[in-house]
Amino acid sequence: MKKSVAILGTRGYPSYYGGFETLVRQLAPYLAEHGWSVTVYGRADSTRTDDPDADPRIGTVVTRGVESKSLSTLSYGLTAAAHASRRRPDVALIMNVANGYWLPLLKARGIPTLINVDGIEWERAKWGGLAKSVFKVGAHLTARLGDRLVYDSKELERRWSEEFRRDGLFIPYGGTVPPELDPVEGFGSRSYALMVARFVPENTVGEFFSAAERLSDEWDVVIVGSSGYGGEFDARAAQLAAESERIHWLGHVSDDDKLFALWQHAGAYFHGHSVGGTNPALVQAMACGTPTVARDTVFNREVLGTAARFVEPDSDSIARGMAEVLSDRELQNTLSSGTLARQATDYTWEGVCSAYHEALLDIAR
């Protein structure tokens, strides 16, 4: 008889919003291939039902919730946990500590849990004081009630061990190595600066925008991303693109081939994420062989090693670092080879999915 797993805490399958969704797009079919009955909980209008690559073996359940920046994760988590508790799968894979509030629903029905704790949400600048407190309490509940925890970086594991006295499994994210793709029309290979990020302060978005104005004197600058809710950063990106022919804001790009081509042919990619563990976008950029300039954090150094230029989170440092890489083809090639080699060694989807599979089997037993 098949083991059953419910996956909660993402926007659904197949979805293209962020790191959790990238993981589920890889993991759900892997588990189905290895004999699991897989159900992914999601949100209305957040998935592509017409995706020809969607695996028909994956069951999906859409529940209700409140679509807002502060309430969506909690409200959808509650309705998904309530539904899953009635179905009683053999194990639940849960994303994000905000869902720690709903673990009692699953425990009451004897459903063991494997929880990816994500990053350190209570330190993200995008959240107000109340939201930060909600995430911190959720983390305490996760540490107390979760059966097994997953950390996507070793530094994150160290933080949880010190603060919450919980050990767990280190399972990072993987990257998909694309074939050689043609450059995106209008952008010559190795000729442009690139940023791909959700528009939140902790991703160093404002500082990069200021650097982009200076970089655009000599190079094209391509900006991919948005806040998802509009706001100051979206308005500024639109203004930059309107005022300069060399600054291009593409918004959110859901076409993987287009995004991979942008990474593959970038002259320098800026990765400014500062709070969290292993970032899925960074790993995917590495799989595309992107010459990378990264904000100097313990998380980014863990992932990139020596295969990047590291800069301080201010516009002057970012502009200097990007210009150094953009103007040196030999350095671009060196950094590109370094990111490819590091991803192939430590951040493959086969390794990631296999680790989740073994962990779920262990808990389900």
Coordinates of C-alpha atoms in Angstrom, one line a residue:
M1 CA 0.0 0.0 0.0
K2 CA 1.3 3.5 -0.9
K3 CA 2.4 5.8 1.8
S4 CA 0.6 9.2 1.6
V5 CA 2.1 12.7 2.1
A6 CA 0.4 16.0 2.3
I7 CA 2.5 19.1 1.5
L8 CA 1.3 22.3 3.2
G9 CA 2.4 25.9 3.2
T10 CA 3.1 26.7 -0.5
R11 CA 0.9 28.3 -3.1
G12 CA 0.2 24.9 -4.7
Y13 CA 1.3 22.7 -7.6
P14 CA 2.5 23.6 -10.1
S15 CA 3.2 27.1 -8.9
Y16 CA 6.1 29.5 -9.8
Y17 CA 6.1 32.0 -7.0
G18 CA 9.2 31.4 -4.9
G19 CA 11.6 28.9 -3.3
F20 CA 9.1 26.6 -1.7
E21 CA 7.2 26.3 -5.0
T22 CA 10.4 25.5 -6.8
L23 CA 11.1 22.8 -4.4
V24 CA 7.6 21.3 -4.6
R25 CA 7.7 21.3 -8.4
Q26 CA 10.8 19.0 -8.2
L27 CA 9.9 17.0 -5.1
A28 CA 6.2 16.1 -5.7
P29 CA 6.9 14.2 -8.9
Y30 CA 10.0 12.6 -7.3
L31 CA 7.9 11.2 -4.5
A32 CA 5.2 10.0 -6.8
E33 CA 7.8 8.2 -8.9
H34 CA 9.0 6.5 -5.7
G35 CA 5.6 5.2 -4.7
W36 CA 4.1 8.0 -2.7
S37 CA 0.5 9.2 -2.9
V38 CA 1.2 13.0 -3.0
T39 CA -1.3 15.8 -2.2
V40 CA -0.3 19.5 -2.4
Y41 CA -2.4 22.1 -0.8
G42 CA -2.5 25.5 -2.5
R43 CA -4.4 28.7 -3.2
A44 CA -6.9 29.7 -5.8
D45 CA -5.4 31.4 -8.9
S46 CA -1.8 30.6 -7.8
T47 CA -1.1 27.6 -10.0
R48 CA -1.0 26.9 -13.8
T49 CA -3.4 24.1 -14.5
D50 CA -2.4 24.2 -18.2
D51 CA 1.2 23.5 -17.6
P52 CA 2.1 20.6 -19.9
D53 CA 4.9 19.5 -17.5
A54 CA 2.5 19.1 -14.5
D55 CA 2.6 15.5 -13.2
P56 CA -1.0 14.1 -13.3
R57 CA -0.1 11.8 -10.4
I58 CA 0.0 14.8 -8.0
G59 CA -3.3 15.5 -6.2
T60 CA -4.1 19.1 -5.4
V61 CA -6.4 20.7 -2.9
V62 CA -7.3 24.4 -2.9
T63 CA -8.5 25.8 0.4
R64 CA -9.7 29.3 1.3
G65 CA -7.7 32.1 3.0
V66 CA -7.3 35.8 3.3
E67 CA -5.2 37.3 0.5
S68 CA -3.1 39.9 2.3
K69 CA 0.6 40.4 3.0
S70 CA 0.2 39.7 6.7
L71 CA -2.7 37.1 6.9
S72 CA -2.3 34.9 3.8
T73 CA 0.2 32.4 5.2
L74 CA -1.6 32.0 8.5
S75 CA -5.1 31.8 7.0
Y76 CA -4.3 29.4 4.2
G77 CA -2.2 27.3 6.7
L78 CA -5.2 26.9 9.0
T79 CA -7.6 25.7 6.3
A80 CA -5.0 23.4 4.8
A81 CA -4.1 21.9 8.2
A82 CA -7.8 21.4 9.0
H83 CA -8.5 19.6 5.7
A84 CA -5.3 17.5 6.0
S85 CA -6.2 16.5 9.6
R86 CA -9.5 15.0 8.3
R87 CA -7.8 13.1 5.5
R88 CA -5.0 11.8 7.9
P89 CA -2.0 11.2 5.5
D90 CA 0.8 9.1 6.7
V91 CA 3.0 12.2 7.1
A92 CA 2.8 16.0 6.4
L93 CA 5.5 18.1 4.9
I94 CA 5.1 21.6 6.1
M95 CA 6.7 24.8 4.8
N96 CA 7.3 27.8 7.1
V97 CA 7.2 28.2 10.8
A98 CA 4.0 30.3 10.7
N99 CA 2.2 27.0 10.3
G100 CA 3.5 26.0 13.7
Y101 CA 0.3 27.4 15.1
W102 CA -1.7 24.6 13.4
L103 CA 0.5 21.7 14.4
P104 CA -1.8 20.7 17.3
L105 CA -4.5 20.0 14.6
L106 CA -2.2 17.5 13.0
K107 CA -0.9 16.0 16.2
A108 CA -4.4 15.4 17.5
R109 CA -4.9 13.1 14.5
G110 CA -1.6 11.3 14.9
I111 CA -0.1 12.8 11.7
P112 CA 3.7 13.1 12.0
T113 CA 5.3 16.2 10.6
L114 CA 8.5 17.2 8.7
I115 CA 8.9 21.0 8.7
N116 CA 11.1 23.2 6.6
V117 CA 11.6 26.1 8.9
D118 CA 12.5 28.5 6.0
G119 CA 14.6 31.6 6.9
I120 CA 14.6 33.8 10.0
E121 CA 11.2 35.5 9.2
W122 CA 11.1 37.5 12.5
E123 CA 14.3 39.4 11.3
R124 CA 12.9 40.5 7.9
A125 CA 12.5 44.2 7.5
K126 CA 9.3 43.9 5.5
W127 CA 7.4 42.7 8.6
G128 CA 6.1 45.1 11.3
G129 CA 6.4 44.3 15.0
L130 CA 3.3 42.3 15.3
A131 CA 4.1 40.1 12.3
K132 CA 7.6 39.5 13.6
S133 CA 6.1 38.4 17.0
V134 CA 3.7 36.0 15.2
F135 CA 6.6 34.4 13.3
K136 CA 8.8 34.1 16.5
V137 CA 6.0 32.4 18.4
G138 CA 5.4 30.2 15.4
A139 CA 9.0 29.2 15.5
H140 CA 8.8 28.3 19.2
L141 CA 5.7 26.2 18.5
T142 CA 7.5 24.5 15.6
A143 CA 10.5 23.7 17.8
R144 CA 8.2 22.3 20.5
L145 CA 5.7 20.4 18.4
G146 CA 7.4 19.5 15.1
D147 CA 8.5 15.9 14.8
R148 CA 11.5 16.6 12.5
L149 CA 12.9 19.9 11.3
V150 CA 14.7 20.7 8.0
Y151 CA 17.2 23.5 7.7
D152 CA 18.3 24.6 4.3
S153 CA 21.7 25.9 5.4
K154 CA 24.2 24.9 8.1
E155 CA 24.3 28.4 9.5
L156 CA 20.5 28.3 9.9
E157 CA 20.8 24.9 11.7
R158 CA 23.4 26.5 14.1
R159 CA 21.0 29.4 14.8
W160 CA 18.1 27.0 15.6
S161 CA 20.3 24.8 17.8
E162 CA 21.4 27.8 19.8
E163 CA 18.1 29.6 20.1
F164 CA 15.5 26.8 20.2
R165 CA 17.6 23.8 21.2
R166 CA 16.4 21.8 18.2
D167 CA 18.6 19.8 15.9
G168 CA 17.4 18.6 12.5
L169 CA 18.4 17.8 8.9
F170 CA 20.4 19.9 6.6
I171 CA 18.7 19.8 3.2
P172 CA 19.4 22.8 0.9
Y173 CA 17.8 23.6 -2.5
G174 CA 18.9 22.4 -5.9
G175 CA 19.4 23.9 -9.3
T176 CA 18.3 22.9 -12.8
V177 CA 21.2 23.0 -15.3
P178 CA 19.7 24.4 -18.5
P179 CA 20.9 23.7 -22.1
E180 CA 22.7 26.6 -23.8
L181 CA 20.0 29.1 -24.4
D182 CA 19.9 32.1 -26.8
P183 CA 20.2 35.5 -25.2
V184 CA 16.9 37.2 -24.5
E185 CA 16.2 39.6 -27.3
G186 CA 17.7 43.0 -26.8
F187 CA 20.3 41.9 -24.3
G188 CA 23.7 40.8 -25.6
S189 CA 25.6 38.0 -23.8
R190 CA 27.8 39.2 -20.9
S191 CA 26.8 42.8 -21.6
Y192 CA 24.3 43.6 -18.8
A193 CA 23.9 43.8 -15.0
L194 CA 21.1 41.7 -13.6
M195 CA 19.1 41.6 -10.3
V196 CA 16.5 38.9 -9.6
A197 CA 14.7 39.4 -6.3
R198 CA 11.4 40.0 -4.5
F199 CA 11.2 43.7 -3.7
V200 CA 11.7 43.7 0.1
P201 CA 14.3 45.8 2.0
E202 CA 16.3 42.8 3.2
N203 CA 17.1 41.9 -0.4
T204 CA 19.1 45.1 -0.7
V205 CA 16.7 46.3 -3.4
G206 CA 16.9 50.0 -2.7
E207 CA 20.7 50.0 -2.6
F208 CA 20.8 48.2 -5.9
F209 CA 18.4 50.6 -7.6
S210 CA 20.8 53.5 -6.6
A211 CA 23.7 51.5 -8.0
A212 CA 21.8 50.8 -11.2
E213 CA 21.6 54.5 -12.0
R214 CA 25.4 54.7 -12.0
L215 CA 25.9 51.4 -13.8
S216 CA 23.5 52.5 -16.6
D217 CA 26.0 55.1 -17.7
E218 CA 28.0 52.2 -19.3
W219 CA 25.9 49.0 -19.2
D220 CA 22.3 47.9 -19.5
V221 CA 20.7 47.0 -16.2
V222 CA 18.0 44.3 -16.1
I223 CA 15.7 44.1 -13.1
V224 CA 13.5 41.1 -12.5
G225 CA 11.0 41.0 -9.6
S226 CA 8.3 42.9 -7.8
S227 CA 6.8 43.1 -4.3
G228 CA 3.7 41.2 -5.3
Y229 CA 1.6 43.9 -3.7
G230 CA 2.8 47.1 -5.4
G231 CA 4.4 49.8 -3.3
E232 CA 7.5 52.0 -3.1
F233 CA 10.0 49.7 -4.8
D234 CA 7.7 48.8 -7.7
A235 CA 7.1 52.5 -8.3
R236 CA 10.8 53.3 -8.2
A237 CA 11.6 50.4 -10.6
A238 CA 9.0 51.8 -13.0
Q239 CA 10.5 55.3 -12.7
L240 CA 14.0 54.1 -13.3
A241 CA 13.0 52.3 -16.4
A242 CA 11.0 55.3 -17.7
E243 CA 13.9 57.7 -17.1
S244 CA 16.7 55.6 -18.6
E245 CA 16.8 53.6 -21.9
R246 CA 19.4 51.3 -20.3
I247 CA 17.4 50.2 -17.3
H248 CA 14.8 47.5 -18.0
W249 CA 12.3 46.4 -15.4
L250 CA 10.7 43.1 -16.5
G251 CA 8.5 42.5 -13.4
H252 CA 8.0 38.9 -12.3
V253 CA 9.2 36.4 -14.9
S254 CA 7.5 33.0 -14.6
D255 CA 8.9 31.6 -17.9
D256 CA 11.8 29.5 -16.7
D257 CA 13.6 29.5 -20.1
K258 CA 13.6 33.3 -20.2
L259 CA 14.8 33.6 -16.6
F260 CA 17.5 31.0 -17.1
A261 CA 18.6 32.7 -20.3
L262 CA 18.9 36.0 -18.4
W263 CA 21.1 34.4 -15.8
Q264 CA 23.1 32.4 -18.3
H265 CA 24.1 35.5 -20.3
A266 CA 24.4 38.1 -17.6
G267 CA 27.7 39.9 -17.3
A268 CA 27.2 40.2 -13.6
Y269 CA 24.3 39.1 -11.3
F270 CA 23.7 40.9 -8.0
H271 CA 22.4 38.7 -5.2
G272 CA 21.4 40.9 -2.2
H273 CA 19.4 38.5 0.0
S274 CA 20.5 39.0 3.6
V275 CA 18.0 37.0 5.9
G276 CA 17.5 33.3 5.4
G277 CA 19.6 30.3 4.6
T278 CA 20.3 28.8 1.2
N279 CA 18.4 30.9 -1.4
P280 CA 16.8 29.0 -4.2
A281 CA 17.3 31.8 -6.7
L282 CA 21.0 31.9 -6.0
V283 CA 21.4 28.2 -6.4
Q284 CA 19.6 28.4 -9.8
A285 CA 21.8 31.3 -10.9
M286 CA 24.8 29.1 -10.0
A287 CA 23.3 26.3 -12.1
C288 CA 23.2 28.8 -15.0
G289 CA 26.9 29.7 -14.6
T290 CA 26.1 33.3 -13.7
P291 CA 29.1 35.5 -12.7
T292 CA 27.8 36.6 -9.2
V293 CA 28.3 39.7 -7.0
A294 CA 26.7 39.0 -3.6
R295 CA 26.0 40.8 -0.4
D296 CA 28.5 39.7 2.2
T297 CA 26.5 37.5 4.6
V298 CA 27.3 34.2 6.3
F299 CA 24.5 32.6 4.3
N300 CA 25.8 33.7 0.9
R301 CA 29.4 32.8 1.7
E302 CA 28.2 29.3 2.8
V303 CA 26.6 28.7 -0.6
L304 CA 29.1 30.5 -2.9
G305 CA 32.4 29.8 -1.2
T306 CA 35.0 31.6 -3.3
A307 CA 33.0 31.6 -6.5
A308 CA 31.7 35.2 -6.2
R309 CA 32.7 38.8 -5.4
F310 CA 31.3 39.9 -2.1
V311 CA 30.2 43.5 -1.3
E312 CA 28.8 45.6 1.5
P313 CA 25.1 46.6 1.4
D314 CA 25.5 50.1 0.1
S315 CA 25.2 51.5 -3.4
D316 CA 28.8 52.5 -3.8
S317 CA 30.1 49.0 -3.0
I318 CA 27.5 47.3 -5.2
A319 CA 28.3 49.6 -8.1
R320 CA 32.1 49.0 -7.8
G321 CA 31.7 45.3 -7.5
M322 CA 29.3 45.0 -10.4
A323 CA 31.5 47.2 -12.6
E324 CA 34.6 45.2 -11.8
V325 CA 32.9 42.0 -13.0
L326 CA 31.1 43.6 -16.0
S327 CA 34.4 45.1 -17.3
D328 CA 36.5 41.9 -17.0
R329 CA 35.6 39.0 -19.3
E330 CA 38.3 36.7 -17.8
L331 CA 36.9 37.3 -14.3
Q332 CA 33.4 36.6 -15.6
N333 CA 34.6 33.2 -17.0
T334 CA 36.3 32.4 -13.7
L335 CA 33.3 33.1 -11.6
S336 CA 31.0 31.3 -14.0
S337 CA 33.1 28.1 -13.9
G338 CA 33.2 28.4 -10.1
T339 CA 29.4 28.7 -9.6
L340 CA 28.8 25.8 -12.0
A341 CA 31.2 23.5 -10.2
R342 CA 29.9 24.4 -6.7
Q343 CA 26.3 23.8 -7.7
A344 CA 27.0 20.5 -9.3
T345 CA 28.8 19.3 -6.2
D346 CA 26.6 20.4 -3.4
Y347 CA 23.2 21.7 -4.7
T348 CA 21.5 19.2 -7.0
W349 CA 17.8 18.4 -7.1
E350 CA 18.5 14.6 -7.1
G351 CA 20.4 15.0 -3.8
V352 CA 17.8 17.3 -2.3
C353 CA 14.8 15.1 -3.3
S354 CA 16.5 11.9 -2.2
A355 CA 17.1 13.5 1.3
Y356 CA 13.5 14.5 1.7
H357 CA 12.3 11.1 0.5
E358 CA 14.4 9.3 3.1
A359 CA 13.3 11.7 5.9
L360 CA 9.7 11.2 5.0
L361 CA 10.0 7.5 4.9
D362 CA 11.7 7.5 8.3
I363 CA 9.0 9.5 9.9
A364 CA 6.2 7.6 8.2
R365 CA 7.5 4.3 9.6

